[in-house]
């Protein structure tokens, strides 16, 4: 029996008590919805509301005397400083798709269910409208909602530590001839949880990027072009779609490999099973370094000897649906990307019988 994606439901073991509200910063149009939502959560539902400290530093919120009593009830945190991963029952996002990606980055382990309101520019991942937010939030608190588990990528970046020594005319300070200006002193390891995609590109260089792609230890291809995108099904409608990949429903267990402007007529995007391990490294004869970013953040340079390992994470992002996973996805395709929009062909006129 194959499970119907629309059958996944949100259920609470115990009533939720704490909620994290993520608001898109530097957007004045979200101030009023943010205030209305927080008043409703604290006064009507007696919820513990967590808000990022920099959100409350906005002058429009800081100087609002009427909002003061509500603001005093907030629990605040700072990104990269405070760990709130075990204190949140569910998340509410106010903004666009970038707000949901940011919420994902705050939880490098298990992610609470996310309810995303469409108050940004695109809104592919944000199915809820804010007009009737009271009834919709109440349904979520009561556990009456469908879920889609959006798979994430677990990414490990291993960098060779290099230490430059002062060299003059190829001779070190101690007089020993130096063939290599850099000394290896160890490795630096970084890990990320990625919802949309990992992008490896040529950065500011004018040369083609040359990176080797391994799958479960086997070299499958070398990418010669502007770079390569490794994406989740959720990310298939983002950068990967712009690069010519197919769009995959988020319930499909898969990882997509999409070249960016490949210098080859036969390099087509491919889909591999979720759970395989991909490894990306600079080709030994690459003329330049590469750059990598994770959901558009943490951009950094990749040099010879560095590696990027990617596999499916065991911590998906539970996204709360407006209707169900299938309806929401196709409505997003039609609304945001105008998928298959075309003027209808006229039918043949019925000929009158003689």
Coordinates of C-alpha atoms in Angstrom, one line a residue:
X1 CA 0.0 0.0 0.0
X2 CA 1.4 3.4 -1.0
X3 CA 0.5 6.2 1.4
X4 CA -1.6 9.0 0.0
X5 CA 0.4 12.2 0.5
X6 CA -2.9 14.0 1.4
X7 CA -3.5 11.6 4.4
X8 CA -0.7 13.1 6.6
X9 CA -2.3 15.0 9.5
X10 CA -1.1 17.2 12.3
X11 CA -1.7 15.6 15.7
X12 CA -0.6 16.9 19.1
X13 CA 0.4 14.6 22.0
X14 CA -0.5 17.5 24.3
X15 CA -1.9 21.0 23.6
X16 CA 0.7 23.4 22.2
X17 CA 1.8 26.1 24.6
X18 CA 4.7 28.0 22.9
X19 CA 4.9 29.5 19.5
X20 CA 7.7 31.1 17.6
X21 CA 6.7 34.1 15.4
X22 CA 9.1 34.8 12.5
X23 CA 8.5 38.2 10.9
X24 CA 10.2 39.5 7.8
X25 CA 12.3 42.4 9.0
X26 CA 12.5 45.9 7.3
X27 CA 8.9 45.5 6.0
X28 CA 6.5 48.1 7.4
X29 CA 3.5 46.5 5.9
X30 CA 3.9 43.5 8.3
X31 CA 3.9 45.5 11.5
X32 CA 0.1 45.6 11.9
X33 CA -0.4 41.9 11.1
X34 CA 2.4 41.0 13.5
X35 CA 0.8 43.0 16.3
X36 CA -2.6 41.6 15.7
X37 CA -1.3 38.0 15.6
X38 CA 0.7 38.5 18.8
X39 CA -2.2 40.0 20.7
X40 CA -4.4 37.1 19.6
X41 CA -1.9 34.5 20.6
X42 CA -1.1 36.0 24.0
X43 CA -4.5 37.3 25.1
X44 CA -6.9 34.9 23.4
X45 CA -5.0 31.7 23.6
X46 CA -2.5 32.3 26.5
X47 CA 0.4 31.2 24.4
X48 CA 4.0 31.8 25.2
X49 CA 5.3 33.8 22.2
X50 CA 9.0 33.7 21.2
X51 CA 10.2 36.6 19.0
X52 CA 13.6 37.4 17.7
X53 CA 15.3 40.2 19.5
X54 CA 16.0 42.2 16.4
X55 CA 12.3 42.2 15.4
X56 CA 11.4 44.1 18.6
X57 CA 14.2 46.6 18.0
X58 CA 12.2 48.0 15.1
X59 CA 11.4 51.6 16.1
X60 CA 7.7 51.2 15.0
X61 CA 7.4 48.4 17.5
X62 CA 9.7 49.8 20.2
X63 CA 7.9 53.1 20.3
X64 CA 4.4 51.8 20.3
X65 CA 3.0 52.4 23.8
X66 CA -0.2 50.5 23.2
X67 CA 1.9 47.4 22.2
X68 CA 4.0 47.6 25.3
X69 CA 2.0 45.3 27.6
X70 CA 2.0 42.6 25.0
X71 CA 5.7 43.0 24.2
X72 CA 6.6 42.5 27.9
X73 CA 5.2 38.9 27.7
X74 CA 7.5 37.9 24.9
X75 CA 10.4 35.6 25.2
X76 CA 13.3 36.8 23.0
X77 CA 16.3 35.1 21.4
X78 CA 19.2 35.9 19.2
X79 CA 20.2 33.9 16.1
X80 CA 23.5 31.9 16.5
X81 CA 23.5 32.7 20.3
X82 CA 20.4 31.2 21.9
X83 CA 19.2 27.6 21.4
X84 CA 15.4 27.5 21.5
X85 CA 15.0 24.2 19.6
X86 CA 13.5 22.3 22.5
X87 CA 11.2 25.1 23.6
X88 CA 8.9 25.7 20.6
X89 CA 5.7 23.7 19.8
X90 CA 5.0 25.3 16.4
X91 CA 6.1 28.2 14.2
X92 CA 4.2 31.0 12.5
X93 CA 5.9 32.8 9.6
X94 CA 4.8 36.2 8.3
X95 CA 6.5 37.0 5.0
X96 CA 7.5 35.2 1.8
X97 CA 9.3 32.1 1.0
X98 CA 12.6 33.5 2.3
X99 CA 11.0 33.8 5.8
X100 CA 10.3 30.0 5.8
X101 CA 13.8 29.3 4.7
X102 CA 15.1 31.4 7.5
X103 CA 12.9 29.6 10.0
X104 CA 14.3 26.3 8.7
X105 CA 17.9 27.5 9.3
X106 CA 17.2 28.2 13.0
X107 CA 16.5 24.5 13.6
X108 CA 19.5 22.3 12.7
X109 CA 17.8 19.3 14.3
X110 CA 14.1 18.5 14.7
X111 CA 11.8 21.2 13.3
X112 CA 8.4 22.1 14.8
X113 CA 5.4 22.3 12.5
X114 CA 5.4 25.6 10.5
X115 CA 2.4 27.7 9.5
X116 CA 3.4 30.2 6.8
X117 CA 1.2 33.2 5.9
X118 CA 1.6 34.7 2.5
X119 CA 2.8 38.3 3.1
X120 CA 5.8 38.5 0.8
X121 CA 6.5 38.6 -2.9
X122 CA 6.4 35.1 -4.3
X123 CA 4.6 32.9 -1.7
X124 CA 5.1 29.4 -3.2
X125 CA 5.7 27.9 0.3
X126 CA 3.3 30.1 2.2
X127 CA -0.3 28.9 1.5
X128 CA -2.2 30.9 4.2
X129 CA -3.8 34.3 3.7
X130 CA -3.9 36.6 6.7
X131 CA -7.5 37.8 6.4
X132 CA -9.0 35.0 8.5
X133 CA -5.9 34.2 10.6
X134 CA -7.9 33.7 13.9
X135 CA -9.9 30.7 12.7
X136 CA -6.9 29.2 10.8
X137 CA -4.6 29.5 13.9
X138 CA -7.3 28.0 16.1
X139 CA -7.6 25.0 13.7
X140 CA -3.8 24.4 14.0
X141 CA -3.9 24.7 17.8
X142 CA -6.7 22.1 17.8
X143 CA -4.7 19.8 15.5
X144 CA -7.1 20.1 12.6
X145 CA -4.7 20.4 9.7
X146 CA -2.9 18.5 6.9
X147 CA 0.9 18.3 6.8
X148 CA 3.6 17.9 4.2
X149 CA 7.0 16.7 5.4
X150 CA 9.5 18.7 3.3
X151 CA 12.7 16.8 3.2
X152 CA 15.9 18.7 3.9
X153 CA 19.6 18.1 2.9
X154 CA 22.3 17.4 5.5
X155 CA 25.4 19.1 4.2
X156 CA 28.9 18.7 5.5
X157 CA 31.7 21.0 4.3
X158 CA 35.3 19.9 5.0
X159 CA 37.9 22.5 4.4
X160 CA 41.6 22.1 4.6
X161 CA 43.1 24.5 7.1
X162 CA 45.9 26.5 5.4
X163 CA 48.4 28.8 7.1
X164 CA 50.3 31.3 5.0
X165 CA 54.0 31.9 5.9
X166 CA 55.9 35.1 5.0
X167 CA 58.0 34.2 2.0
X168 CA 60.3 36.5 0.0
X169 CA 61.6 35.3 -3.4
X170 CA 60.6 31.7 -2.6
X171 CA 62.6 31.5 0.6
X172 CA 61.1 31.4 4.1
X173 CA 62.3 33.4 7.0
X174 CA 64.4 30.6 8.2
X175 CA 66.2 30.4 4.8
X176 CA 64.6 27.1 3.7
X177 CA 63.4 27.1 0.0
X178 CA 59.6 26.9 -0.1
X179 CA 57.9 25.2 -2.9
X180 CA 54.4 25.7 -1.5
X181 CA 53.3 29.0 0.1
X182 CA 50.6 27.4 2.2
X183 CA 51.0 24.9 5.1
X184 CA 48.3 22.4 6.0
X185 CA 47.5 22.4 9.7
X186 CA 44.3 20.4 10.0
X187 CA 40.7 20.4 8.8
X188 CA 37.6 22.6 9.5
X189 CA 34.2 20.9 9.4
X190 CA 30.9 22.8 9.1
X191 CA 27.4 21.3 8.9
X192 CA 24.1 22.7 7.6
X193 CA 20.5 21.7 7.2
X194 CA 19.2 23.0 3.8
X195 CA 15.5 23.2 2.7
X196 CA 15.9 24.4 -0.9
X197 CA 19.3 23.8 -2.4
X198 CA 23.0 23.8 -2.3
X199 CA 24.5 25.8 -5.1
X200 CA 28.1 25.4 -6.2
X201 CA 29.2 28.1 -8.8
X202 CA 32.2 29.7 -10.3
X203 CA 31.9 32.9 -8.2
X204 CA 33.6 36.0 -9.6
X205 CA 35.9 34.0 -11.9
X206 CA 35.6 34.3 -15.7
X207 CA 36.6 30.7 -16.2
X208 CA 34.2 27.7 -16.3
X209 CA 33.8 25.9 -13.1
X210 CA 35.2 22.4 -13.0
X211 CA 33.8 20.3 -10.2
X212 CA 33.6 16.5 -9.8
X213 CA 30.4 14.9 -8.6
X214 CA 30.6 11.6 -6.7
X215 CA 27.6 9.4 -5.8
X216 CA 28.2 6.9 -3.0
X217 CA 31.9 7.1 -3.7
X218 CA 31.7 6.7 -7.5
X219 CA 32.6 9.6 -9.8
X220 CA 29.5 10.1 -11.9
X221 CA 30.4 13.3 -13.9
X222 CA 32.4 16.5 -14.0
X223 CA 30.5 19.7 -14.2
X224 CA 31.9 22.2 -16.7
X225 CA 29.9 25.4 -16.7
X226 CA 28.6 28.0 -14.3
X227 CA 28.1 25.4 -11.6
X228 CA 25.6 22.8 -10.2
X229 CA 22.5 22.9 -8.0
X230 CA 21.7 20.0 -5.6
X231 CA 18.1 20.5 -4.5
X232 CA 15.3 18.9 -2.6
X233 CA 11.9 18.5 -4.2
X234 CA 10.9 21.7 -2.3
X235 CA 13.8 23.4 -4.0
X236 CA 12.8 22.0 -7.5
X237 CA 10.5 25.0 -8.0
X238 CA 13.2 27.5 -7.0
X239 CA 16.6 28.0 -8.6
X240 CA 16.5 24.5 -10.2
X241 CA 13.3 25.3 -12.1
X242 CA 15.0 28.5 -13.4
X243 CA 17.9 26.3 -14.6
X244 CA 15.6 24.0 -16.5
X245 CA 14.9 21.2 -14.1
X246 CA 11.6 19.4 -13.7
X247 CA 9.4 20.4 -10.8
X248 CA 8.9 17.6 -8.2
X249 CA 6.1 17.3 -5.6
X250 CA 7.6 17.7 -2.0
X251 CA 6.3 14.2 -1.0
X252 CA 8.6 12.5 -3.6
X253 CA 11.8 11.2 -1.9
X254 CA 14.5 12.4 -4.2
X255 CA 17.5 14.6 -4.7
X256 CA 17.9 16.7 -7.8
X257 CA 21.2 17.4 -9.6
X258 CA 20.9 20.3 -12.0
X259 CA 23.7 21.9 -14.0
X260 CA 23.9 25.7 -14.4
X261 CA 24.6 26.7 -18.0
X262 CA 26.7 23.5 -18.7
X263 CA 29.1 23.7 -21.7
X264 CA 27.6 20.5 -23.1
X265 CA 24.5 19.9 -25.2
X266 CA 23.8 16.5 -23.5
X267 CA 24.0 17.4 -19.8
X268 CA 20.4 17.1 -18.6
X269 CA 19.1 17.5 -15.0
X270 CA 18.8 14.2 -13.2
X271 CA 16.9 12.9 -10.2
X272 CA 18.6 10.4 -7.7
X273 CA 17.1 8.5 -4.8
X274 CA 16.8 10.2 -1.4
X275 CA 19.4 8.7 0.9
X276 CA 22.4 8.5 -1.4
X277 CA 25.5 10.5 -0.5
X278 CA 26.7 13.0 -3.0
X279 CA 30.2 14.5 -2.8
X280 CA 31.3 17.6 -4.7
X281 CA 35.0 18.6 -5.0
X282 CA 37.0 20.8 -7.3
X283 CA 38.5 18.9 -10.2
X284 CA 42.3 18.4 -9.8
X285 CA 42.9 20.4 -13.0
X286 CA 40.4 23.2 -12.2
X287 CA 41.7 26.6 -13.1
X288 CA 39.9 28.4 -10.3
X289 CA 38.2 27.9 -7.0
X290 CA 34.4 27.5 -6.6
X291 CA 31.9 29.1 -4.3
X292 CA 29.0 27.4 -2.4
X293 CA 25.9 28.7 -0.7
X294 CA 23.1 27.0 1.3
X295 CA 19.6 28.3 0.7
X296 CA 21.3 31.5 -0.4
X297 CA 23.2 32.0 2.8
X298 CA 26.6 31.2 4.4
X299 CA 28.3 31.8 1.0
X300 CA 32.0 30.6 1.1
X301 CA 34.9 29.7 -1.1
X302 CA 35.8 26.1 -1.9
X303 CA 39.5 25.4 -2.8
X304 CA 41.4 22.3 -3.9
X305 CA 41.2 19.6 -1.3
X306 CA 37.9 20.9 0.2
X307 CA 34.8 18.7 -0.1
X308 CA 31.0 19.1 0.1
X309 CA 29.0 16.0 1.2
X310 CA 25.3 16.0 0.7
X311 CA 22.6 13.5 1.7
X312 CA 18.9 13.5 2.8
X313 CA 18.5 14.8 6.3
X314 CA 16.6 12.8 8.9
X315 CA 15.0 16.1 10.1
X316 CA 12.4 17.2 7.6
X317 CA 10.4 20.5 7.9
X318 CA 6.7 19.8 8.7
X319 CA 4.8 22.4 6.7
X320 CA 1.1 22.9 7.6
X321 CA -1.2 22.9 4.6
X322 CA -4.0 25.2 3.8
X323 CA -6.1 22.4 2.2
X324 CA -3.9 19.3 1.5
X325 CA -0.4 18.7 0.0
X326 CA -1.7 18.1 -3.6
X327 CA -4.1 21.0 -3.8
X328 CA -1.7 23.4 -2.2
X329 CA 1.1 22.5 -4.6
X330 CA -0.9 22.8 -7.8
X331 CA -2.5 26.0 -6.7
X332 CA 1.0 27.4 -6.0
X333 CA 2.2 26.3 -9.5
X334 CA -0.8 28.1 -11.1
X335 CA -0.7 31.2 -8.9
X336 CA 3.0 31.9 -8.5
X337 CA 4.6 30.4 -11.7
X338 CA 1.5 30.5 -14.0
X339 CA 2.2 26.9 -14.9
X340 CA 0.6 25.8 -18.2
X341 CA -1.2 29.1 -18.7
X342 CA -2.3 29.3 -22.3
X343 CA -5.2 30.7 -24.3
X344 CA -7.7 27.8 -25.0
X345 CA -8.0 26.4 -28.5
X346 CA -11.4 27.0 -30.1
X347 CA -13.5 24.0 -30.9
X348 CA -14.9 23.2 -34.3
X349 CA -18.2 24.8 -35.1
X350 CA -21.0 22.3 -35.5
X351 CA -22.0 22.1 -39.2
X352 CA -25.7 22.3 -39.9
X353 CA -27.2 19.3 -41.6
X354 CA -28.6 20.0 -45.0

